[in-house]
Short mmCIF file of C-alpha atoms in Angstrom, two decimals:
data_model
loop_
_atom_site.label_atom_id
_atom_site.label_comp_id
_atom_site.label_asym_id
_atom_site.label_seq_id
_atom_site.Cartn_x
_atom_site.Cartn_y
_atom_site.Cartn_z
CA MET A 1 -118.34 149.08 115.08
CA PRO A 2 -114.98 147.41 114.50
CA ASP A 3 -111.96 149.55 115.31
CA GLN A 4 -111.16 152.24 112.81
CA PRO A 5 -107.51 153.01 112.06
CA PHE A 6 -105.42 155.81 113.55
CA LEU A 7 -103.16 156.84 110.74
CA CYS A 8 -100.53 159.52 110.28
CA ALA A 9 -98.62 161.11 107.43
CA GLY A 10 -97.65 158.77 104.62
CA ARG A 11 -94.28 158.54 102.93
CA ARG A 12 -92.90 156.03 100.49
CA VAL A 13 -89.75 153.97 100.96
CA SER A 14 -88.28 151.02 99.10
CA ALA A 15 -90.56 151.83 96.17
CA ARG A 16 -90.08 150.37 92.75
CA SER A 17 -89.16 152.61 89.87
CA ARG A 18 -92.04 154.53 88.34
CA ASP A 19 -91.24 152.87 85.01
CA PRO A 20 -93.39 149.85 84.18
CA PRO A 21 -91.63 146.56 84.90
CA PRO A 22 -90.71 143.92 82.32
CA ARG A 23 -93.80 141.98 81.35
CA HIS A 24 -92.67 138.52 82.39
CA ARG A 25 -90.30 139.21 85.27
CA LEU A 26 -90.32 136.36 87.79
CA SER A 27 -89.92 137.16 91.46
CA THR A 28 -86.25 137.14 92.37
CA ALA A 29 -87.23 136.23 95.91
CA SER A 30 -88.49 132.81 94.88
CA GLY A 31 -85.42 131.93 92.83
CA LYS A 32 -87.27 129.28 90.83
CA ALA A 33 -89.82 128.93 88.09
CA ALA A 34 -93.42 129.30 89.15
CA ARG A 35 -95.32 126.12 89.84
CA LEU A 36 -98.93 127.12 89.49
CA GLU A 37 -101.26 125.27 87.14
CA LEU A 38 -103.85 127.88 86.26
CA SER A 39 -106.86 127.59 84.00
CA SER A 40 -106.10 128.32 80.35
CA ALA A 41 -109.63 129.55 79.73
CA PRO A 42 -109.70 133.16 78.50
CA SER A 43 -110.90 135.85 80.88
CA SER A 44 -114.45 136.99 80.44
CA PRO A 45 -115.09 140.53 79.23
CA GLY A 46 -115.10 143.03 82.05
CA PRO A 47 -113.70 146.36 83.12
CA THR A 48 -110.13 145.28 82.37
CA SER A 49 -108.63 147.21 79.48
CA ALA A 50 -107.45 145.22 76.46
CA PRO A 51 -103.68 145.86 76.95
CA ARG A 52 -103.85 144.93 80.64
CA ALA A 53 -105.96 141.84 79.97
CA HIS A 54 -103.45 140.73 77.30
CA ARG A 55 -100.55 141.29 79.67
CA THR A 56 -102.23 139.33 82.49
CA ARG A 57 -103.01 136.38 80.22
CA THR A 58 -99.44 136.43 78.95
CA ARG A 59 -98.16 136.34 82.51
CA LEU A 60 -100.46 133.44 83.31
CA LYS A 61 -98.82 131.52 80.49
CA GLU A 62 -95.52 132.28 82.20
CA LYS A 63 -97.20 131.24 85.48
CA THR A 64 -96.39 134.41 87.39
CA VAL A 65 -98.59 137.29 88.48
CA ARG A 66 -97.63 140.70 89.79
CA MET A 67 -99.53 141.08 93.08
CA LEU A 68 -99.85 144.15 95.27
CA PHE A 69 -100.96 143.72 98.89
CA LEU A 70 -101.93 146.77 100.96
CA THR A 71 -102.69 146.59 104.68
CA ALA A 72 -103.18 149.08 107.49
CA GLY A 73 -103.43 148.45 111.20
CA THR A 74 -101.52 146.70 113.94
CA ARG A 75 -99.76 143.35 114.23
CA GLY A 76 -102.97 141.37 113.74
CA ASP A 77 -103.65 143.24 110.49
CA ILE A 78 -100.13 142.87 109.11
CA GLU A 79 -99.12 139.29 109.96
CA PRO A 80 -101.77 137.64 107.71
CA PHE A 81 -100.70 139.77 104.73
CA ALA A 82 -97.04 138.97 105.37
CA ALA A 83 -97.85 135.26 105.44
CA LEU A 84 -99.85 135.54 102.21
CA ALA A 85 -97.04 137.50 100.55
CA ARG A 86 -94.53 134.80 101.43
CA ALA A 87 -96.85 132.10 100.12
CA ALA A 88 -97.30 134.01 96.85
CA LEU A 89 -93.54 134.42 96.49
CA ALA A 90 -93.02 130.72 97.11
CA ALA A 91 -95.53 130.05 94.32
CA GLY A 92 -93.37 132.10 91.97
CA HIS A 93 -95.37 135.33 91.89
CA ASP A 94 -94.01 138.86 92.03
CA VAL A 95 -95.24 140.54 95.21
CA THR A 96 -95.06 143.98 96.82
CA LEU A 97 -96.42 144.48 100.34
CA ALA A 98 -97.41 147.99 101.47
CA VAL A 99 -97.43 148.25 105.29
CA PRO A 100 -97.42 150.79 108.11
CA ASP A 101 -94.21 152.00 109.72
CA ASN A 102 -92.86 150.08 112.71
CA PRO A 103 -95.16 147.12 112.03
CA GLY A 104 -93.70 144.88 114.74
CA VAL A 105 -93.78 141.97 112.29
CA ASP A 106 -90.93 140.09 110.62
CA LEU A 107 -90.97 141.18 106.97
CA SER A 108 -87.57 139.77 106.00
CA GLY A 109 -87.39 138.44 102.47
CA LEU A 110 -90.35 140.53 101.29
CA GLN A 111 -90.32 143.54 99.00
CA THR A 112 -92.13 146.19 101.02
CA THR A 113 -93.12 149.80 100.70
CA SER A 114 -94.16 152.01 103.57
CA LEU A 115 -97.49 153.76 103.84
CA GLY A 116 -95.90 156.11 106.39
CA ILE A 117 -98.23 155.17 109.24
CA ASP A 118 -97.02 154.77 112.84
CA PHE A 119 -99.97 153.38 114.76
CA ALA A 120 -98.15 153.24 118.07
CA GLN A 121 -97.45 156.94 117.93
CA LEU A 122 -101.02 157.79 117.02
CA ILE A 123 -102.42 155.68 119.84
CA GLN A 124 -100.11 157.37 122.32
CA GLU A 125 -101.17 160.79 121.10
CA ARG A 126 -104.92 160.25 120.88
CA GLY A 127 -105.51 161.17 124.54
CA SER A 128 -107.49 159.52 127.32
CA THR A 129 -110.61 161.70 127.33
CA ALA A 130 -113.43 162.12 124.83
CA LEU A 131 -112.41 165.73 124.22
CA ALA A 132 -108.80 164.77 123.58
CA ALA A 133 -109.89 161.97 121.26
CA ALA A 134 -112.11 164.34 119.27
CA ARG A 135 -109.29 166.82 118.96
CA ALA A 136 -106.89 164.10 117.84
CA PHE A 137 -109.37 162.92 115.22
CA ARG A 138 -109.69 166.42 113.81
CA THR A 139 -106.03 167.43 113.90
CA ARG A 140 -104.20 164.12 113.44
CA ILE A 141 -106.35 161.21 112.38
CA ARG A 142 -108.44 162.71 109.59
CA PRO A 143 -105.49 164.49 107.92
CA GLY A 144 -103.45 161.33 108.32
CA MET A 145 -106.18 159.23 106.77
CA ARG A 146 -106.29 161.52 103.77
CA ARG A 147 -102.54 161.29 103.32
CA MET A 148 -102.66 157.51 103.68
CA PHE A 149 -105.44 157.24 101.10
CA THR A 150 -103.36 159.33 98.72
CA GLU A 151 -100.22 157.28 99.30
CA ALA A 152 -102.07 153.99 98.81
CA ALA A 153 -103.45 155.18 95.46
CA ARG A 154 -99.95 156.20 94.37
CA VAL A 155 -98.57 152.81 95.31
CA VAL A 156 -101.13 151.14 93.03
CA GLN A 157 -100.25 153.54 90.21
CA GLN A 158 -96.50 153.05 90.59
CA ASP A 159 -96.47 149.29 91.14
CA VAL A 160 -98.47 148.46 87.99
CA PRO A 161 -99.92 145.23 89.45
CA ASP A 162 -102.11 142.57 87.88
CA VAL A 163 -104.21 142.31 91.03
CA VAL A 164 -104.71 144.33 94.21
CA VAL A 165 -105.42 142.60 97.52
CA HIS A 166 -106.20 145.04 100.32
CA HIS A 167 -107.38 145.65 103.86
CA PRO A 168 -110.82 147.31 104.24
CA LYS A 169 -109.20 150.40 105.79
CA VAL A 170 -107.40 151.17 102.52
CA LEU A 171 -110.43 152.90 101.04
CA THR A 172 -108.74 154.18 97.86
CA ALA A 173 -107.53 150.74 96.76
CA PRO A 174 -110.77 149.89 94.88
CA HIS A 175 -110.71 153.22 92.99
CA ALA A 176 -107.04 152.86 92.05
CA ALA A 177 -107.50 149.24 90.97
CA ALA A 178 -110.49 150.20 88.78
CA ALA A 179 -108.50 153.00 87.18
CA ALA A 180 -105.67 150.55 86.48
CA GLY A 181 -108.11 148.06 84.97
CA VAL A 182 -107.26 145.25 87.40
CA PRO A 183 -109.39 143.28 89.88
CA HIS A 184 -109.21 143.93 93.60
CA LEU A 185 -109.90 141.52 96.44
CA LEU A 186 -110.85 142.47 99.98
CA VAL A 187 -109.38 140.81 103.06
CA GLU A 188 -111.58 140.78 106.16
CA ALA A 189 -109.56 139.62 109.17
CA VAL A 190 -112.88 139.62 110.97
CA PRO A 191 -116.13 139.49 108.96
CA SER A 192 -117.09 143.15 108.74
CA LEU A 193 -118.36 143.75 105.22
CA SER A 194 -120.06 140.43 104.40
CA PRO A 195 -123.63 140.53 105.77
CA THR A 196 -125.20 137.42 107.23
CA SER A 197 -128.14 136.39 109.38
CA ALA A 198 -125.96 134.00 111.37
CA PHE A 199 -124.55 136.71 113.66
CA PRO A 200 -124.71 140.50 114.00
CA LEU A 201 -122.02 142.83 112.72
CA PRO A 202 -119.01 142.25 115.03
CA GLY A 203 -118.53 145.29 117.24
CA PHE A 204 -122.04 146.62 116.72
CA VAL A 205 -123.98 144.84 119.48
CA SER A 206 -123.00 142.51 122.29
CA ARG A 207 -125.57 139.75 121.72
CA ASP A 208 -127.26 137.74 119.02
CA LEU A 209 -130.35 139.50 117.64
CA GLY A 210 -131.74 136.50 115.81
CA PRO A 211 -133.86 137.61 112.83
CA PHE A 212 -132.53 141.16 113.20
CA ASN A 213 -128.87 140.21 112.83
CA ARG A 214 -128.71 141.13 109.16
CA ALA A 215 -130.07 144.63 109.83
CA THR A 216 -126.99 145.46 111.92
CA TRP A 217 -124.76 145.10 108.86
CA ARG A 218 -126.12 148.35 107.41
CA ALA A 219 -123.62 150.10 109.70
CA ALA A 220 -120.68 148.31 108.08
CA SER A 221 -120.14 151.05 105.49
CA ALA A 222 -120.03 153.87 108.06
CA ALA A 223 -116.25 154.32 107.71
CA GLY A 224 -116.69 154.95 104.00
CA TRP A 225 -119.18 157.71 104.70
CA VAL A 226 -117.04 159.26 107.45
CA PHE A 227 -114.04 159.54 105.15
CA ALA A 228 -115.87 160.07 101.84
CA ARG A 229 -114.48 163.58 101.32
CA ASP A 230 -110.99 162.41 102.19
CA VAL A 231 -111.21 159.59 99.64
CA GLN A 232 -112.40 162.06 97.01
CA ALA A 233 -109.52 164.41 97.83
CA ALA A 234 -107.00 161.56 97.63
CA CYS A 235 -108.39 160.48 94.26
CA ALA A 236 -108.19 164.04 92.99
CA ALA A 237 -104.60 164.37 94.18
CA THR A 238 -103.59 161.25 92.26
CA GLY A 239 -105.60 161.90 89.14
CA LEU A 240 -108.28 159.30 89.83
CA SER A 241 -111.96 159.88 89.31
CA PRO A 242 -114.12 158.15 91.95
CA SER A 243 -117.24 158.76 89.88
CA SER A 244 -115.85 156.67 87.02
CA SER A 245 -114.93 153.64 89.13
CA GLY A 246 -118.37 152.71 90.39
CA SER A 247 -121.96 153.71 90.70
CA ARG A 248 -122.36 157.32 91.92
CA GLY A 249 -118.75 157.46 93.04
CA ARG A 250 -118.92 154.22 94.95
CA PRO A 251 -115.95 151.90 94.43
CA THR A 252 -116.20 148.97 92.08
CA PRO A 253 -117.24 145.89 94.12
CA ALA A 254 -114.46 143.53 95.10
CA ALA A 255 -114.06 140.46 92.92
CA ALA A 256 -113.95 138.43 96.14
CA SER A 257 -113.75 138.81 99.90
CA LEU A 258 -111.12 136.62 101.52
CA ILE A 259 -111.73 135.89 105.22
CA PRO A 260 -108.64 134.37 106.91
CA VAL A 261 -110.65 132.84 109.73
CA SER A 262 -110.69 129.19 110.78
CA PRO A 263 -114.00 127.43 110.12
CA HIS A 264 -113.29 125.47 113.29
CA LEU A 265 -113.79 128.74 115.19
CA LEU A 266 -116.40 130.36 112.95
CA PRO A 267 -118.30 128.10 110.52
CA ARG A 268 -119.11 129.66 107.17
CA PRO A 269 -122.67 131.07 107.20
CA GLY A 270 -124.89 129.42 104.64
CA ASP A 271 -126.22 132.75 103.36
CA TRP A 272 -122.84 134.12 102.29
CA PRO A 273 -122.58 134.43 98.50
CA GLU A 274 -119.98 132.51 96.52
CA HIS A 275 -117.55 135.42 96.33
CA VAL A 276 -117.08 135.40 100.12
CA VAL A 277 -114.33 132.86 100.73
CA LEU A 278 -113.64 131.56 104.24
CA THR A 279 -110.09 130.38 103.60
CA GLY A 280 -108.95 129.23 107.01
CA THR A 281 -106.27 130.98 109.02
CA TRP A 282 -103.21 132.38 107.24
CA ALA A 283 -100.21 130.99 109.05
CA GLY A 284 -96.91 130.25 107.38
CA PRO A 285 -94.90 127.10 108.00
CA GLY A 286 -93.64 126.79 111.55
CA GLY A 287 -89.97 127.59 111.88
CA SER A 288 -87.31 126.83 114.43
CA GLU A 289 -87.26 130.34 115.83
CA ARG A 290 -84.81 130.72 118.69
CA LEU A 291 -86.25 132.46 121.70
CA PRO A 292 -84.18 135.03 123.58
CA GLN A 293 -82.43 133.25 126.42
CA GLN A 294 -84.41 135.04 129.13
CA ILE A 295 -87.76 133.98 127.61
CA ALA A 296 -86.58 130.45 126.80
CA GLU A 297 -85.45 129.88 130.39
CA PHE A 298 -88.72 131.23 131.77
CA VAL A 299 -90.84 129.07 129.47
CA ALA A 300 -88.86 126.00 130.48
CA GLY A 301 -89.23 126.77 134.19
CA GLY A 302 -92.71 125.33 134.74
CA PRO A 303 -96.40 126.12 134.24
CA PHE A 304 -97.15 129.74 133.41
CA LEU A 305 -99.95 132.08 132.35
CA TYR A 306 -99.41 134.23 129.29
CA ALA A 307 -100.94 137.72 129.28
CA GLY A 308 -100.86 140.29 126.49
CA PHE A 309 -103.19 143.02 125.27
CA GLY A 310 -101.50 143.97 122.00
CA SER A 311 -102.12 147.56 121.01
CA MET A 312 -104.78 148.10 123.68
CA ALA A 313 -103.52 150.72 126.17
CA SER A 314 -106.56 152.44 127.64
CA GLY A 315 -107.35 152.44 131.35
CA ASP A 316 -104.89 151.74 134.15
CA PRO A 317 -102.22 149.29 132.93
CA ARG A 318 -100.59 148.95 136.37
CA SER A 319 -103.84 148.00 138.09
CA ARG A 320 -104.61 145.61 135.25
CA THR A 321 -101.20 143.96 135.56
CA ARG A 322 -101.58 143.60 139.33
CA ALA A 323 -104.88 141.77 138.79
CA VAL A 324 -103.28 139.41 136.28
CA VAL A 325 -100.32 138.54 138.51
CA GLU A 326 -102.38 138.06 141.68
CA ALA A 327 -105.00 135.94 139.90
CA ALA A 328 -102.30 133.74 138.34
CA ARG A 329 -100.53 133.26 141.66
CA ALA A 330 -103.83 132.14 143.19
CA HIS A 331 -103.68 129.19 140.76
CA GLY A 332 -99.98 128.49 141.31
CA LEU A 333 -99.01 129.85 137.90
CA ARG A 334 -96.05 132.00 136.95
CA VAL A 335 -96.74 134.93 134.62
CA LEU A 336 -95.25 135.89 131.26
CA LEU A 337 -96.34 139.45 130.41
CA ALA A 338 -96.19 140.87 126.89
CA THR A 339 -96.50 144.58 127.68
CA GLY A 340 -97.27 145.51 124.06
CA TRP A 341 -98.13 149.15 123.42
CA GLY A 342 -98.67 149.93 127.09
CA GLY A 343 -101.61 147.75 128.05
CA LEU A 344 -99.61 146.11 130.85
CA ASP A 345 -97.13 147.73 133.22
CA LEU A 346 -95.64 145.67 136.05
CA PRO A 347 -95.75 147.43 139.46
CA ASP A 348 -92.78 146.91 141.78
CA ASP A 349 -94.98 145.57 144.57
CA VAL A 350 -96.02 142.47 142.59
CA SER A 351 -92.80 141.79 140.68
CA GLY A 352 -90.82 138.69 141.50
CA ASP A 353 -88.93 135.70 140.11
CA ASP A 354 -92.24 134.19 138.99
CA VAL A 355 -93.02 137.13 136.67
CA LEU A 356 -91.27 138.06 133.42
CA ALA A 357 -92.30 141.21 131.54
CA VAL A 358 -91.12 141.69 127.93
CA PRO A 359 -92.40 143.96 125.13
CA SER A 360 -93.57 141.06 122.94
CA VAL A 361 -93.14 137.35 122.31
CA PRO A 362 -93.30 135.16 119.20
CA HIS A 363 -96.70 133.55 119.68
CA ARG A 364 -96.02 130.33 117.81
CA ALA A 365 -92.88 129.60 119.86
CA VAL A 366 -94.29 130.53 123.28
CA LEU A 367 -98.03 129.88 123.44
CA PRO A 368 -97.97 126.06 123.11
CA HIS A 369 -96.11 125.97 126.43
CA ALA A 370 -98.61 128.16 128.34
CA SER A 371 -101.27 126.76 130.67
CA VAL A 372 -103.75 129.53 129.87
CA ALA A 373 -103.70 132.79 127.91
CA VAL A 374 -105.27 136.09 128.99
CA HIS A 375 -105.64 138.55 126.13
CA HIS A 376 -107.77 141.26 124.52
CA GLY A 377 -109.47 139.15 121.87
CA GLY A 378 -107.94 140.49 118.66
CA ALA A 379 -108.51 138.18 115.70
CA GLY A 380 -104.81 137.41 115.30
CA THR A 381 -104.28 136.54 118.96
CA VAL A 382 -107.49 134.50 119.05
CA HIS A 383 -106.23 132.30 116.22
CA ALA A 384 -102.69 132.07 117.59
CA VAL A 385 -103.90 130.87 120.98
CA ALA A 386 -106.44 128.48 119.45
CA ALA A 387 -103.79 127.00 117.15
CA ALA A 388 -101.57 126.45 120.19
CA GLY A 389 -104.26 124.37 121.93
CA VAL A 390 -104.38 126.65 124.98
CA SER A 391 -107.48 127.67 126.92
CA GLN A 392 -108.29 131.37 126.97
CA VAL A 393 -109.57 134.22 129.10
CA VAL A 394 -110.61 137.12 126.88
CA VAL A 395 -110.69 140.65 128.29
CA PRO A 396 -112.32 142.58 125.43
CA PHE A 397 -111.69 146.32 125.11
CA THR A 398 -113.48 147.43 121.95
CA GLY A 399 -114.41 146.71 118.34
CA ASP A 400 -114.76 143.07 117.32
CA GLN A 401 -113.12 141.78 120.52
CA PRO A 402 -116.43 141.09 122.36
CA PHE A 403 -117.53 139.08 119.29
CA TRP A 404 -114.50 136.81 119.53
CA ALA A 405 -114.82 136.56 123.32
CA ARG A 406 -118.41 135.27 123.02
CA THR A 407 -117.54 132.99 120.10
CA LEU A 408 -114.73 131.30 122.03
CA HIS A 409 -116.82 130.93 125.18
CA ARG A 410 -119.69 129.29 123.32
CA ALA A 411 -117.23 126.92 121.65
CA HIS A 412 -115.96 125.88 125.12
CA LEU A 413 -112.52 127.28 124.34
CA ALA A 414 -112.58 130.15 126.84
CA ALA A 415 -114.08 131.35 130.09
CA ARG A 416 -116.96 133.77 130.17
CA PRO A 417 -115.64 137.13 128.88
CA VAL A 418 -114.27 139.61 131.41
CA PRO A 419 -114.91 143.16 130.08
CA VAL A 420 -111.87 145.33 130.71
CA ARG A 421 -113.79 147.79 132.90
CA GLN A 422 -114.91 144.90 135.13
CA MET A 423 -111.51 143.28 135.42
CA THR A 424 -110.55 142.66 139.06
CA THR A 425 -108.30 140.12 140.71
CA ALA A 426 -111.30 138.15 142.02
CA ARG A 427 -113.13 138.09 138.70
CA LEU A 428 -110.00 137.17 136.76
CA ARG A 429 -109.20 134.41 139.26
CA ARG A 430 -112.66 132.91 138.68
CA ALA A 431 -112.24 133.22 134.91
CA ILE A 432 -108.95 131.33 135.02
CA GLU A 433 -110.67 128.64 137.05
CA GLN A 434 -113.34 128.38 134.32
CA ALA A 435 -110.78 128.38 131.51
CA LEU A 436 -108.40 125.66 132.66
CA PRO A 437 -110.91 122.80 132.12
CA CYS A 438 -111.32 123.97 128.51
CA THR A 439 -107.85 122.64 127.64
CA PRO A 440 -108.97 119.26 126.19
CA VAL A 441 -111.39 120.98 123.78
CA ALA A 442 -108.73 123.56 122.92
CA GLN A 443 -106.29 120.78 122.03
CA GLN A 444 -108.87 119.09 119.82
CA ILE A 445 -109.53 122.32 117.93
CA ALA A 446 -105.80 122.96 117.57
CA HIS A 447 -105.38 119.52 116.02
CA ALA A 448 -108.20 120.23 113.56
CA MET A 449 -106.75 123.67 112.69
CA SER A 450 -103.37 122.11 111.95
CA GLY A 451 -104.92 120.51 108.89
CA GLU A 452 -106.00 123.84 107.40
CA ASP A 453 -104.10 125.43 104.51
CA GLY A 454 -105.68 128.85 104.39
CA LEU A 455 -102.84 130.37 102.41
CA ARG A 456 -103.22 127.85 99.60
CA HIS A 457 -106.96 128.40 99.45
CA ALA A 458 -106.49 132.19 99.40
CA LEU A 459 -104.00 131.96 96.53
CA GLN A 460 -106.35 129.60 94.70
CA ALA A 461 -109.10 132.21 94.93
CA ILE A 462 -106.79 134.98 93.68
CA GLU A 463 -105.58 132.83 90.79
CA THR A 464 -109.16 131.96 89.86
CA ILE A 465 -110.15 135.63 89.76
CA ILE A 466 -107.23 136.41 87.44
CA SER A 467 -107.35 133.38 85.17
CA ASN A 468 -111.10 132.99 84.77
CA PRO A 469 -113.40 135.40 86.63
CA GLU A 470 -116.48 133.30 85.76
CA ARG A 471 -115.07 130.13 87.30
CA PRO A 472 -116.59 129.27 90.71
CA LEU A 473 -114.47 130.25 93.69
CA PRO A 474 -113.19 127.61 96.14
CA VAL A 475 -115.65 128.40 98.92
CA SER A 476 -116.05 124.82 100.15
CA THR A 477 -112.48 123.56 100.13
CA ILE A 478 -112.42 123.52 103.95
CA PRO A 479 -115.21 121.63 105.71
CA ALA A 480 -117.19 124.01 107.90
CA ARG A 481 -118.69 122.71 111.11
CA ARG A 482 -122.34 123.73 111.22
CA ASP A 483 -123.18 122.26 114.60
CA ARG A 484 -122.36 125.52 116.35
CA GLY A 485 -122.64 129.11 115.20
CA GLY A 486 -120.19 131.93 115.48
CA GLU A 487 -122.46 133.80 117.92
#
């Protein structure tokens, strides 16, 4: 299954007052009147209470909506929400973004509230053996999940939004939104809750099962069952009643599922229903970010290989780094290492002037200059490298990463996947050799992706849900290539 979160105790910071906000307050961050042209058709009858429905329609006349975004996870889970929040602010909406602690993402200019979750700390404390992991789940992860669920529900209650947009890991968001009488939309950074026959559930199996693909999606709701008691406890602690928000305590279905994935990497399956919206990738406008001098000088020094494994830290990071450096040198490439949360650790015996190790790099400023990228296959990194027009070597660790590794290889954007447990200098050297000729295709895909406006399409879907729930969603605003599948 896709990775499940490792969460710790929640606490709230930078929260708005508990008092309801003025009805027509425009976002101070935008500094201008809203520019949206929304449908004037009245909302259809639904679960929304009359006062809330009246308030939302009034706000639509003022062309502003109070949006609450909740996300949980690592950099790849947070960056898309931050980009969407900035786009919503630029459109004149009033936005709060609830995020984990130490997100490792630039959130300047956004009104944020903390969910009190430090993923780096939890990953460091989860242990390296099955017994240690089980103990950590019992003593740290499950209690932390319950506290996070509780905090997320409180954020919805205190923020008084018109719409809730949330990550699948935030399991109390649907219950809190239903209790508040507002719609909620789900964001799937990787398709994980939208069944299809086109490919199996990412993270469930390692190959296409053809006619049995759809059956694998029955496992998609496992996380909800694992934490069902914790969700019930969080609802009880915040005065919510799970049984009143859906059938037999199940949450009210999302008004839409937004999937911030490029159709040039994963075409939209034809059997997805209308409410599943493949928006395209969520990337804000490119800025003129200044690189630290050390990185800028290295990037300008000649061809290099980029390597980074994000939050993945299992196994032997020093042996893994040695393999990366030696394989790159075999191809005459220098090496830029993003050590992340411990997945890479440069040994003294392979260090040199041709290797630079830093904790992280701004992908959009660095990747376009790389000759090839070696990474773990997280959805965010996959899209960042693809948008940069760089060929890839994916070393999948877990979750949905094998899915992306196979998808990229079949699209001729990457070498054959190199599973982390099979990663050696020789195998990685061969993979780099396979990847380098993929550069022309990678550049073509990058050019096609540059024409996407996933943020606009996502906002259009949100606005449609609020202004007229019966109006068709913009599922076909981006042409999907159907000549190759995602698996």
